Amino acid sequence: MSETLKLARDLISRPSVTPEDEGCQSLMMDRLKALDFEREPMNFGDTQNFWARRGEQAPVFCFAGHTDVVPPGPDAAWDSPPFEPTVVEGMLYGRGAADMKGSLAAMITATEAFVKKHPDHKGSIAYLITSDEEGPATHGTVKVIETLEARNEKIDWCLVGEPSSTNKLADVVKNGRRGSHGCRLVVKGVQGHVAYPHLAKNPVHEALPALAELVATEWDQGNRFFPPTTFQISNIHAGTGATNVIPGDLEVLFNFRFSTETTHKALEQQVEAILDRHGLEYDIEWTLSGPPFLTAEGDLLDAAQQAIQDVMGYRTKLSTSGGTSDGRFIAPTGAQVLEMGPLNATIHKVNECVAVADLDNLSRIYFRLMELLLT
């Protein structure tokens, strides 16, 4: 059993459902202590985080990730208990195997091998680890970054261990992510009896033309890195449950996934202009989960592509698809940010799993990446 597999099993066995950590970070910090890392717990609210660094000089290469996992659901739905890591036919099963305890294990073993071979490496190696990525993400990476920024401690290159691969290990590297901007819209009407519509004002009827226009709007055309911005209605609610009552208001939840061709403020202005043009009376509440980010070029991207070629023997594909990640909090500091990890086919699913061979190869890729950047 490889060291990467051993550590991945140890991490998976800890039921760290967000925002719990269950000792995962202590385990990682103990391994880093043996490598002469300075370790700094940074806990905020109910969230455990840590920042660790080996070296005092720039450039700073940082591994970023999370120890928390999503709830596994009923144990009976799994072929083996979700927090009892099990290897079957070369696959490691357990909640967090792919997202992202396998990556965390590969980071640690790669760092151990790298420091052993290159104890006097240039620059610094750092870790930014949180237990609040799968949850609200309000007391995790964003707070650590705020702390680092306040003391002017900068990350130059950041590798986030999110599961980026599609069909085979490292066939896809995420060099950016779309922004996410959510909204709660309440269209106001006047409640009344359906038999007397002239005495009421139906907010559903009032809002439908505006909603149809929002759905049909082309927000931008994207660019060579990003697809066009998308608008999706996720929830609609109105009424009392009775068929003979005109509702007094209509609640609509929707979300933008937006490219670098626009901004969240521009989207807000466009939406509100459409609502106003249709003469609606409304309240609106916006929630920005994160702006888009992009690492279009640079030393980190070059090194990642070369490391994958050296270890796996093929070129990787760049992508900005998928949801958000904690990279959205790190990129605005000026850091080059990439996401590279295992296959994402089973993440958040029952029987989440990762190939044992992929864990070892991922450790080798991370090792080679550090060699290219720090030697």
mmCIF file of C-alpha atoms in Angstrom:
data_model
loop_
_atom_site.group_PDB
_atom_site.id
_atom_site.type_symbol
_atom_site.label_atom_id
_atom_site.label_comp_id
_atom_site.label_asym_id
_atom_site.label_seq_id
_atom_site.Cartn_x
_atom_site.Cartn_y
_atom_site.Cartn_z
ATOM 1 C CA MET A 1 0.000 0.000 0.000
ATOM 2 C CA SER A 2 1.483 3.338 -1.061
ATOM 3 C CA GLU A 3 1.874 6.232 1.365
ATOM 4 C CA THR A 4 -0.656 8.225 -0.653
ATOM 5 C CA LEU A 5 -3.263 5.482 -0.371
ATOM 6 C CA LYS A 6 -2.585 5.065 3.361
ATOM 7 C CA LEU A 7 -3.062 8.768 4.020
ATOM 8 C CA ALA A 8 -6.155 8.983 1.808
ATOM 9 C CA ARG A 9 -7.723 6.105 3.748
ATOM 10 C CA ASP A 10 -6.909 7.771 7.059
ATOM 11 C CA LEU A 11 -8.519 11.035 5.924
ATOM 12 C CA ILE A 12 -11.619 9.347 4.499
ATOM 13 C CA SER A 13 -12.177 7.431 7.740
ATOM 14 C CA ARG A 14 -12.811 10.736 9.518
ATOM 15 C CA PRO A 15 -16.488 11.768 9.026
ATOM 16 C CA SER A 16 -15.795 15.436 8.352
ATOM 17 C CA VAL A 17 -19.206 16.489 7.064
ATOM 18 C CA THR A 18 -19.091 20.243 6.492
ATOM 19 C CA PRO A 19 -18.113 22.268 8.476
ATOM 20 C CA GLU A 20 -16.588 19.572 10.680
ATOM 21 C CA ASP A 21 -12.932 18.595 10.315
ATOM 22 C CA GLU A 22 -12.694 15.593 12.658
ATOM 23 C CA GLY A 23 -8.910 15.811 13.004
ATOM 24 C CA CYS A 24 -8.039 15.831 9.308
ATOM 25 C CA GLN A 25 -6.162 19.099 9.543
ATOM 26 C CA SER A 26 -4.230 18.027 12.628
ATOM 27 C CA LEU A 27 -3.126 14.941 10.748
ATOM 28 C CA MET A 28 -1.937 17.059 7.825
ATOM 29 C CA MET A 29 -0.204 19.603 10.059
ATOM 30 C CA ASP A 30 1.661 16.826 11.873
ATOM 31 C CA ARG A 31 3.031 15.598 8.553
ATOM 32 C CA LEU A 32 4.028 19.139 7.587
ATOM 33 C CA LYS A 33 5.653 19.763 10.963
ATOM 34 C CA ALA A 34 8.104 16.976 10.194
ATOM 35 C CA LEU A 35 9.085 18.933 7.063
ATOM 36 C CA ASP A 36 9.801 22.144 9.012
ATOM 37 C CA PHE A 37 6.643 23.964 7.960
ATOM 38 C CA GLU A 38 5.459 26.826 10.145
ATOM 39 C CA ARG A 39 1.842 25.952 10.918
ATOM 40 C CA GLU A 40 -0.845 28.480 11.820
ATOM 41 C CA PRO A 41 -4.414 27.457 12.659
ATOM 42 C CA MET A 42 -6.885 30.152 11.579
ATOM 43 C CA ASN A 43 -10.294 29.257 12.925
ATOM 44 C CA PHE A 44 -13.288 31.487 12.319
ATOM 45 C CA GLY A 45 -16.796 30.772 13.597
ATOM 46 C CA ASP A 46 -17.507 27.066 13.273
ATOM 47 C CA THR A 47 -14.799 26.574 10.657
ATOM 48 C CA GLN A 48 -11.304 25.166 11.048
ATOM 49 C CA ASN A 49 -8.610 26.411 8.701
ATOM 50 C CA PHE A 50 -4.855 26.372 8.646
ATOM 51 C CA TRP A 51 -2.062 28.150 6.840
ATOM 52 C CA ALA A 52 1.330 26.474 6.689
ATOM 53 C CA ARG A 53 4.496 27.645 5.025
ATOM 54 C CA ARG A 54 8.009 26.330 4.452
ATOM 55 C CA GLY A 55 10.395 29.104 3.509
ATOM 56 C CA GLU A 56 10.390 32.865 3.843
ATOM 57 C CA GLN A 57 11.146 33.977 0.311
ATOM 58 C CA ALA A 58 9.055 34.512 -2.799
ATOM 59 C CA PRO A 59 7.798 33.029 -5.014
ATOM 60 C CA VAL A 60 5.177 31.229 -2.923
ATOM 61 C CA PHE A 61 3.650 28.046 -4.330
ATOM 62 C CA CYS A 62 0.490 27.098 -2.419
ATOM 63 C CA PHE A 63 -1.601 23.942 -2.285
ATOM 64 C CA ALA A 64 -5.219 24.824 -1.462
ATOM 65 C CA GLY A 65 -8.027 22.473 -0.525
ATOM 66 C CA HIS A 66 -10.712 21.420 1.906
ATOM 67 C CA THR A 67 -11.153 18.665 4.453
ATOM 68 C CA ASP A 68 -14.947 18.897 4.653
ATOM 69 C CA VAL A 69 -17.230 16.646 2.619
ATOM 70 C CA VAL A 70 -20.909 16.654 1.704
ATOM 71 C CA PRO A 71 -23.284 14.394 3.680
ATOM 72 C CA PRO A 72 -23.164 10.808 2.415
ATOM 73 C CA GLY A 73 -26.869 10.100 2.717
ATOM 74 C CA PRO A 74 -28.070 6.767 4.144
ATOM 75 C CA ASP A 75 -25.302 4.237 4.698
ATOM 76 C CA ALA A 76 -27.560 1.524 3.304
ATOM 77 C CA ALA A 77 -27.372 3.134 -0.129
ATOM 78 C CA TRP A 78 -23.613 2.548 -0.248
ATOM 79 C CA ASP A 79 -21.967 -0.754 -1.179
ATOM 80 C CA SER A 80 -19.603 -0.181 1.764
ATOM 81 C CA PRO A 81 -19.934 2.325 4.626
ATOM 82 C CA PRO A 82 -19.049 5.817 3.361
ATOM 83 C CA PHE A 83 -16.510 6.491 6.112
ATOM 84 C CA GLU A 84 -14.906 3.044 6.016
ATOM 85 C CA PRO A 85 -12.490 3.399 3.083
ATOM 86 C CA THR A 86 -12.605 0.255 0.976
ATOM 87 C CA VAL A 87 -10.493 -0.815 -2.004
ATOM 88 C CA VAL A 88 -12.240 -3.001 -4.581
ATOM 89 C CA GLU A 89 -10.642 -3.877 -7.907
ATOM 90 C CA GLY A 90 -8.217 -0.982 -7.783
ATOM 91 C CA MET A 91 -10.807 1.638 -6.744
ATOM 92 C CA LEU A 92 -10.841 3.399 -3.355
ATOM 93 C CA TYR A 93 -14.414 3.967 -2.160
ATOM 94 C CA GLY A 94 -15.549 6.443 0.485
ATOM 95 C CA ARG A 95 -17.022 9.896 0.921
ATOM 96 C CA GLY A 96 -14.356 12.403 -0.050
ATOM 97 C CA ALA A 97 -12.229 9.947 -2.030
ATOM 98 C CA ALA A 98 -12.362 12.201 -5.085
ATOM 99 C CA ASP A 99 -13.580 15.447 -3.512
ATOM 100 C CA MET A 100 -11.035 15.974 -2.186
ATOM 101 C CA LYS A 101 -9.225 13.851 0.363
ATOM 102 C CA GLY A 102 -7.427 11.936 -2.345
ATOM 103 C CA SER A 103 -5.927 15.201 -3.573
ATOM 104 C CA LEU A 104 -4.945 16.214 -0.033
ATOM 105 C CA ALA A 105 -3.101 12.929 0.434
ATOM 106 C CA ALA A 106 -1.318 13.373 -2.898
ATOM 107 C CA MET A 107 -0.308 16.924 -1.939
ATOM 108 C CA ILE A 108 1.256 15.770 1.322
ATOM 109 C CA THR A 109 3.171 12.806 -0.113
ATOM 110 C CA ALA A 110 4.352 14.880 -3.074
ATOM 111 C CA THR A 111 5.616 17.557 -0.680
ATOM 112 C CA GLU A 112 7.372 14.965 1.479
ATOM 113 C CA ALA A 113 9.155 13.509 -1.556
ATOM 114 C CA PHE A 114 10.025 16.954 -2.908
ATOM 115 C CA VAL A 115 11.482 18.281 0.353
ATOM 116 C CA LYS A 116 13.493 15.087 0.809
ATOM 117 C CA LYS A 117 15.019 15.492 -2.656
ATOM 118 C CA HIS A 118 15.224 19.306 -2.653
ATOM 119 C CA PRO A 119 15.594 20.457 0.969
ATOM 120 C CA ASP A 120 17.047 23.781 -0.166
ATOM 121 C CA HIS A 121 14.434 24.556 -2.799
ATOM 122 C CA LYS A 122 13.911 28.142 -3.856
ATOM 123 C CA GLY A 123 10.932 30.211 -2.755
ATOM 124 C CA SER A 124 8.313 28.818 -0.373
ATOM 125 C CA ILE A 125 5.758 26.014 -0.262
ATOM 126 C CA ALA A 126 2.455 26.779 1.460
ATOM 127 C CA TYR A 127 -0.828 25.092 2.349
ATOM 128 C CA LEU A 128 -4.225 26.798 2.706
ATOM 129 C CA ILE A 129 -6.741 24.267 3.999
ATOM 130 C CA THR A 130 -10.343 24.823 5.147
ATOM 131 C CA SER A 131 -13.314 22.847 6.466
ATOM 132 C CA ASP A 132 -15.881 25.199 4.900
ATOM 133 C CA GLU A 133 -15.809 24.697 1.139
ATOM 134 C CA GLU A 134 -18.833 22.429 0.757
ATOM 135 C CA GLY A 135 -20.914 24.670 3.014
ATOM 136 C CA PRO A 136 -21.566 28.425 2.989
ATOM 137 C CA ALA A 137 -17.847 29.171 2.442
ATOM 138 C CA THR A 138 -18.071 32.260 4.642
ATOM 139 C CA HIS A 139 -15.537 31.396 7.362
ATOM 140 C CA GLY A 140 -13.056 29.416 5.318
ATOM 141 C CA THR A 141 -10.649 30.318 2.546
ATOM 142 C CA VAL A 142 -12.093 33.813 2.176
ATOM 143 C CA LYS A 143 -11.208 34.623 5.808
ATOM 144 C CA VAL A 144 -7.711 33.170 5.544
ATOM 145 C CA ILE A 145 -7.079 35.246 2.430
ATOM 146 C CA GLU A 146 -8.316 38.356 4.217
ATOM 147 C CA THR A 147 -5.830 37.654 7.011
ATOM 148 C CA LEU A 148 -2.945 37.077 4.607
ATOM 149 C CA GLU A 149 -3.791 40.208 2.632
ATOM 150 C CA ALA A 150 -3.905 42.302 5.810
ATOM 151 C CA ARG A 151 -0.309 41.389 6.544
ATOM 152 C CA ASN A 152 0.730 41.585 2.871
ATOM 153 C CA GLU A 153 1.591 37.895 2.626
ATOM 154 C CA LYS A 154 1.139 36.979 -1.036
ATOM 155 C CA ILE A 155 0.608 33.728 -2.918
ATOM 156 C CA ASP A 156 2.218 33.687 -6.362
ATOM 157 C CA TRP A 157 1.030 30.295 -7.615
ATOM 158 C CA CYS A 158 -1.914 28.306 -6.218
ATOM 159 C CA LEU A 159 -2.883 24.747 -7.075
ATOM 160 C CA VAL A 160 -6.386 23.853 -5.886
ATOM 161 C CA GLY A 161 -6.910 20.108 -5.632
ATOM 162 C CA GLU A 162 -10.497 20.032 -6.892
ATOM 163 C CA PRO A 163 -11.412 17.008 -9.035
ATOM 164 C CA SER A 164 -10.915 18.467 -12.506
ATOM 165 C CA SER A 165 -10.408 15.336 -14.607
ATOM 166 C CA THR A 166 -13.099 13.990 -16.935
ATOM 167 C CA ASN A 167 -12.123 10.701 -18.608
ATOM 168 C CA LYS A 168 -8.582 10.080 -17.377
ATOM 169 C CA LEU A 169 -6.338 11.643 -14.771
ATOM 170 C CA ALA A 170 -5.305 15.236 -15.566
ATOM 171 C CA ASP A 171 -6.933 15.236 -19.004
ATOM 172 C CA VAL A 172 -8.540 18.515 -17.909
ATOM 173 C CA VAL A 173 -7.113 21.352 -15.820
ATOM 174 C CA LYS A 174 -9.377 24.182 -14.734
ATOM 175 C CA ASN A 175 -7.618 27.479 -15.440
ATOM 176 C CA GLY A 176 -10.589 29.569 -14.386
ATOM 177 C CA ARG A 177 -14.203 29.486 -13.280
ATOM 178 C CA ARG A 178 -17.306 31.438 -14.145
ATOM 179 C CA GLY A 179 -18.679 33.878 -11.611
ATOM 180 C CA SER A 180 -21.837 33.017 -9.684
ATOM 181 C CA HIS A 181 -24.435 35.678 -8.865
ATOM 182 C CA GLY A 182 -27.724 34.740 -7.227
ATOM 183 C CA CYS A 183 -30.904 36.695 -6.718
ATOM 184 C CA ARG A 184 -34.120 36.606 -4.698
ATOM 185 C CA LEU A 185 -36.841 38.620 -6.434
ATOM 186 C CA VAL A 186 -40.218 39.301 -4.826
ATOM 187 C CA VAL A 187 -42.811 40.747 -7.182
ATOM 188 C CA LYS A 188 -45.600 42.464 -5.274
ATOM 189 C CA GLY A 189 -49.293 42.115 -6.081
ATOM 190 C CA VAL A 190 -52.612 42.379 -4.297
ATOM 191 C CA GLN A 191 -54.223 39.248 -2.913
ATOM 192 C CA GLY A 192 -57.843 38.620 -3.768
ATOM 193 C CA HIS A 193 -60.556 36.238 -4.877
ATOM 194 C CA VAL A 194 -60.068 34.691 -8.308
ATOM 195 C CA ALA A 195 -63.695 35.520 -9.148
ATOM 196 C CA TYR A 196 -62.962 39.234 -8.703
ATOM 197 C CA PRO A 197 -59.628 39.803 -10.464
ATOM 198 C CA HIS A 198 -60.410 43.491 -10.918
ATOM 199 C CA LEU A 199 -60.121 43.863 -7.143
ATOM 200 C CA ALA A 200 -56.729 42.186 -7.010
ATOM 201 C CA LYS A 201 -53.371 42.287 -8.812
ATOM 202 C CA ASN A 202 -51.879 38.949 -9.766
ATOM 203 C CA PRO A 203 -48.056 39.152 -9.462
ATOM 204 C CA VAL A 204 -47.631 35.931 -11.457
ATOM 205 C CA HIS A 205 -49.408 37.427 -14.449
ATOM 206 C CA GLU A 206 -47.551 40.699 -13.982
ATOM 207 C CA ALA A 207 -44.131 39.027 -13.817
ATOM 208 C CA LEU A 208 -44.387 36.454 -16.606
ATOM 209 C CA PRO A 209 -43.533 38.786 -19.526
ATOM 210 C CA ALA A 210 -40.505 40.120 -17.656
ATOM 211 C CA LEU A 211 -39.350 36.621 -16.730
ATOM 212 C CA ALA A 212 -39.756 35.522 -20.341
ATOM 213 C CA GLU A 213 -37.578 38.438 -21.447
ATOM 214 C CA LEU A 214 -34.932 37.556 -18.856
ATOM 215 C CA VAL A 215 -34.865 33.959 -20.076
ATOM 216 C CA ALA A 216 -34.542 35.079 -23.715
ATOM 217 C CA THR A 217 -31.849 37.705 -23.149
ATOM 218 C CA GLU A 218 -28.337 37.148 -24.528
ATOM 219 C CA TRP A 219 -26.121 38.557 -21.786
ATOM 220 C CA ASP A 220 -22.858 38.205 -23.683
ATOM 221 C CA GLN A 221 -21.214 35.900 -26.218
ATOM 222 C CA GLY A 222 -18.461 34.617 -23.998
ATOM 223 C CA ASN A 223 -14.872 34.473 -25.235
ATOM 224 C CA ARG A 224 -12.221 31.900 -26.081
ATOM 225 C CA PHE A 225 -11.944 30.891 -22.432
ATOM 226 C CA PHE A 226 -15.560 31.181 -21.254
ATOM 227 C CA PRO A 227 -18.933 30.159 -22.671
ATOM 228 C CA PRO A 228 -21.652 32.827 -22.784
ATOM 229 C CA THR A 229 -23.159 33.945 -19.496
ATOM 230 C CA THR A 230 -26.192 31.861 -18.518
ATOM 231 C CA PHE A 231 -29.365 32.777 -16.616
ATOM 232 C CA GLN A 232 -31.374 30.075 -14.846
ATOM 233 C CA ILE A 233 -34.527 30.311 -12.733
ATOM 234 C CA SER A 234 -34.192 27.780 -9.931
ATOM 235 C CA ASN A 235 -37.304 28.378 -7.786
ATOM 236 C CA ILE A 236 -40.712 30.023 -8.188
ATOM 237 C CA HIS A 237 -43.301 30.264 -5.432
ATOM 238 C CA ALA A 238 -46.637 32.053 -5.109
ATOM 239 C CA GLY A 239 -50.054 31.510 -3.592
ATOM 240 C CA THR A 240 -51.618 30.056 -0.490
ATOM 241 C CA GLY A 241 -52.165 26.586 -1.863
ATOM 242 C CA ALA A 242 -55.831 27.299 -2.583
ATOM 243 C CA THR A 243 -57.090 27.449 -6.161
ATOM 244 C CA ASN A 244 -59.442 30.351 -5.545
ATOM 245 C CA VAL A 245 -56.989 32.898 -4.104
ATOM 246 C CA ILE A 246 -54.950 35.291 -6.222
ATOM 247 C CA PRO A 247 -51.498 35.440 -4.616
ATOM 248 C CA GLY A 248 -50.264 38.586 -2.964
ATOM 249 C CA ASP A 249 -46.677 38.188 -4.093
ATOM 250 C CA LEU A 250 -44.409 36.028 -6.219
ATOM 251 C CA GLU A 251 -40.953 34.866 -5.142
ATOM 252 C CA VAL A 252 -38.421 33.977 -7.830
ATOM 253 C CA LEU A 253 -34.895 32.681 -7.249
ATOM 254 C CA PHE A 254 -32.446 32.763 -10.118
ATOM 255 C CA ASN A 255 -28.719 32.544 -10.770
ATOM 256 C CA PHE A 256 -26.190 33.832 -13.272
ATOM 257 C CA ARG A 257 -23.025 31.948 -14.165
ATOM 258 C CA PHE A 258 -21.104 34.715 -15.853
ATOM 259 C CA SER A 259 -17.992 35.161 -17.905
ATOM 260 C CA THR A 260 -15.291 37.804 -17.835
ATOM 261 C CA GLU A 261 -17.221 39.631 -20.566
ATOM 262 C CA THR A 262 -19.489 41.208 -17.942
ATOM 263 C CA THR A 263 -19.623 42.049 -14.238
ATOM 264 C CA HIS A 264 -22.095 41.306 -11.490
ATOM 265 C CA LYS A 265 -22.995 44.998 -11.303
ATOM 266 C CA ALA A 266 -23.722 45.144 -15.024
ATOM 267 C CA LEU A 267 -25.992 42.101 -14.716
ATOM 268 C CA GLU A 268 -27.864 43.692 -11.824
ATOM 269 C CA GLN A 269 -28.434 46.843 -13.843
ATOM 270 C CA GLN A 270 -29.688 44.894 -16.871
ATOM 271 C CA VAL A 271 -32.099 42.816 -14.803
ATOM 272 C CA GLU A 272 -33.533 45.773 -12.926
ATOM 273 C CA ALA A 273 -33.919 47.738 -16.162
ATOM 274 C CA ILE A 274 -36.054 44.901 -17.580
ATOM 275 C CA LEU A 275 -38.165 44.690 -14.430
ATOM 276 C CA ASP A 276 -38.686 48.456 -14.440
ATOM 277 C CA ARG A 277 -39.597 48.491 -18.106
ATOM 278 C CA HIS A 278 -42.407 46.043 -17.362
ATOM 279 C CA GLY A 279 -43.712 48.277 -14.603
ATOM 280 C CA LEU A 280 -43.272 45.771 -11.787
ATOM 281 C CA GLU A 281 -43.321 46.615 -8.114
ATOM 282 C CA TYR A 282 -40.655 44.467 -6.511
ATOM 283 C CA ASP A 283 -38.003 43.894 -3.871
ATOM 284 C CA ILE A 284 -34.707 42.409 -4.977
ATOM 285 C CA GLU A 285 -31.780 40.919 -3.063
ATOM 286 C CA TRP A 286 -28.502 39.949 -4.742
ATOM 287 C CA THR A 287 -25.849 37.513 -3.469
ATOM 288 C CA LEU A 288 -22.467 37.357 -5.193
ATOM 289 C CA SER A 289 -20.859 33.971 -4.543
ATOM 290 C CA GLY A 290 -17.764 34.948 -6.462
ATOM 291 C CA PRO A 291 -16.529 36.755 -9.572
ATOM 292 C CA PRO A 292 -15.050 34.875 -12.529
ATOM 293 C CA PHE A 293 -11.316 34.262 -12.548
ATOM 294 C CA LEU A 294 -8.891 33.206 -15.245
ATOM 295 C CA THR A 295 -5.259 32.162 -15.441
ATOM 296 C CA ALA A 296 -4.773 32.467 -19.177
ATOM 297 C CA GLU A 297 -0.995 32.170 -19.133
ATOM 298 C CA GLY A 298 2.001 32.165 -16.816
ATOM 299 C CA ASP A 299 4.593 30.002 -15.107
ATOM 300 C CA LEU A 300 2.033 27.923 -13.199
ATOM 301 C CA LEU A 301 0.066 26.963 -16.296
ATOM 302 C CA ASP A 302 3.243 26.155 -18.240
ATOM 303 C CA ALA A 303 4.587 24.023 -15.394
ATOM 304 C CA ALA A 304 1.290 22.165 -14.928
ATOM 305 C CA GLN A 305 1.074 21.297 -18.607
ATOM 306 C CA GLN A 306 4.693 20.120 -18.621
ATOM 307 C CA ALA A 307 4.284 18.089 -15.406
ATOM 308 C CA ILE A 308 1.251 16.263 -16.806
ATOM 309 C CA GLN A 309 3.116 15.576 -20.057
ATOM 310 C CA ASP A 310 6.139 14.275 -18.144
ATOM 311 C CA VAL A 311 4.171 11.964 -15.837
ATOM 312 C CA MET A 312 1.174 10.920 -17.920
ATOM 313 C CA GLY A 313 2.552 11.252 -21.433
ATOM 314 C CA TYR A 314 -0.237 13.373 -22.867
ATOM 315 C CA ARG A 315 -1.286 17.001 -23.084
ATOM 316 C CA THR A 316 -4.014 18.337 -20.870
ATOM 317 C CA LYS A 317 -7.014 20.392 -21.925
ATOM 318 C CA LEU A 318 -7.832 23.750 -20.328
ATOM 319 C CA SER A 319 -11.378 24.397 -19.139
ATOM 320 C CA THR A 320 -13.394 26.938 -17.167
ATOM 321 C CA SER A 321 -16.540 24.801 -16.928
ATOM 322 C CA GLY A 322 -18.295 23.616 -13.793
ATOM 323 C CA GLY A 323 -19.348 25.314 -10.602
ATOM 324 C CA THR A 324 -17.449 27.574 -8.259
ATOM 325 C CA SER A 325 -14.424 26.731 -6.131
ATOM 326 C CA ASP A 326 -12.368 28.450 -3.477
ATOM 327 C CA GLY A 327 -10.092 29.638 -6.253
ATOM 328 C CA ARG A 328 -12.517 32.556 -6.567
ATOM 329 C CA PHE A 329 -11.223 33.935 -3.273
ATOM 330 C CA ILE A 330 -7.545 33.473 -4.098
ATOM 331 C CA ALA A 331 -7.340 34.738 -7.686
ATOM 332 C CA PRO A 332 -8.353 38.362 -6.878
ATOM 333 C CA THR A 333 -5.140 38.732 -4.843
ATOM 334 C CA GLY A 334 -3.152 38.475 -8.067
ATOM 335 C CA ALA A 335 -2.195 34.816 -7.704
ATOM 336 C CA GLN A 336 -2.089 32.492 -10.681
ATOM 337 C CA VAL A 337 -4.666 29.778 -9.857
ATOM 338 C CA LEU A 338 -5.253 26.337 -11.362
ATOM 339 C CA GLU A 339 -7.398 23.382 -10.313
ATOM 340 C CA MET A 340 -6.058 19.886 -10.867
ATOM 341 C CA GLY A 341 -7.273 16.690 -9.253
ATOM 342 C CA PRO A 342 -8.885 13.280 -9.826
ATOM 343 C CA LEU A 343 -11.854 12.295 -11.978
ATOM 344 C CA ASN A 344 -15.072 14.054 -11.013
ATOM 345 C CA ALA A 345 -17.535 11.420 -12.256
ATOM 346 C CA THR A 346 -18.549 10.232 -8.768
ATOM 347 C CA ILE A 347 -18.202 13.351 -6.624
ATOM 348 C CA HIS A 348 -21.149 13.985 -4.254
ATOM 349 C CA LYS A 349 -22.617 10.624 -5.333
ATOM 350 C CA VAL A 350 -23.252 7.371 -3.529
ATOM 351 C CA ASN A 351 -20.191 5.101 -3.853
ATOM 352 C CA GLU A 352 -17.825 8.004 -4.512
ATOM 353 C CA CYS A 353 -14.488 6.558 -5.582
ATOM 354 C CA VAL A 354 -11.071 7.208 -7.078
ATOM 355 C CA ALA A 355 -8.587 4.895 -8.785
ATOM 356 C CA VAL A 356 -5.700 3.961 -6.494
ATOM 357 C CA ALA A 357 -3.293 4.306 -9.425
ATOM 358 C CA ASP A 358 -4.578 7.834 -10.025
ATOM 359 C CA LEU A 359 -3.737 8.848 -6.463
ATOM 360 C CA ASP A 360 -0.131 7.776 -6.912
ATOM 361 C CA ASN A 361 0.137 9.446 -10.307
ATOM 362 C CA LEU A 362 -1.428 12.624 -8.953
ATOM 363 C CA SER A 363 1.266 12.724 -6.274
ATOM 364 C CA ARG A 364 3.882 12.350 -9.002
ATOM 365 C CA ILE A 365 2.338 15.198 -11.011
ATOM 366 C CA TYR A 366 2.310 17.476 -7.961
ATOM 367 C CA PHE A 367 5.939 16.533 -7.241
ATOM 368 C CA ARG A 368 7.015 17.296 -10.802
ATOM 369 C CA LEU A 369 5.096 20.577 -10.735
ATOM 370 C CA MET A 370 7.045 21.715 -7.666
ATOM 371 C CA GLU A 371 10.309 20.708 -9.320
ATOM 372 C CA LEU A 372 9.535 22.824 -12.350
ATOM 373 C CA LEU A 373 8.577 25.851 -10.260
ATOM 374 C CA LEU A 374 10.929 25.709 -7.267
ATOM 375 C CA THR A 375 14.219 24.237 -8.477
#
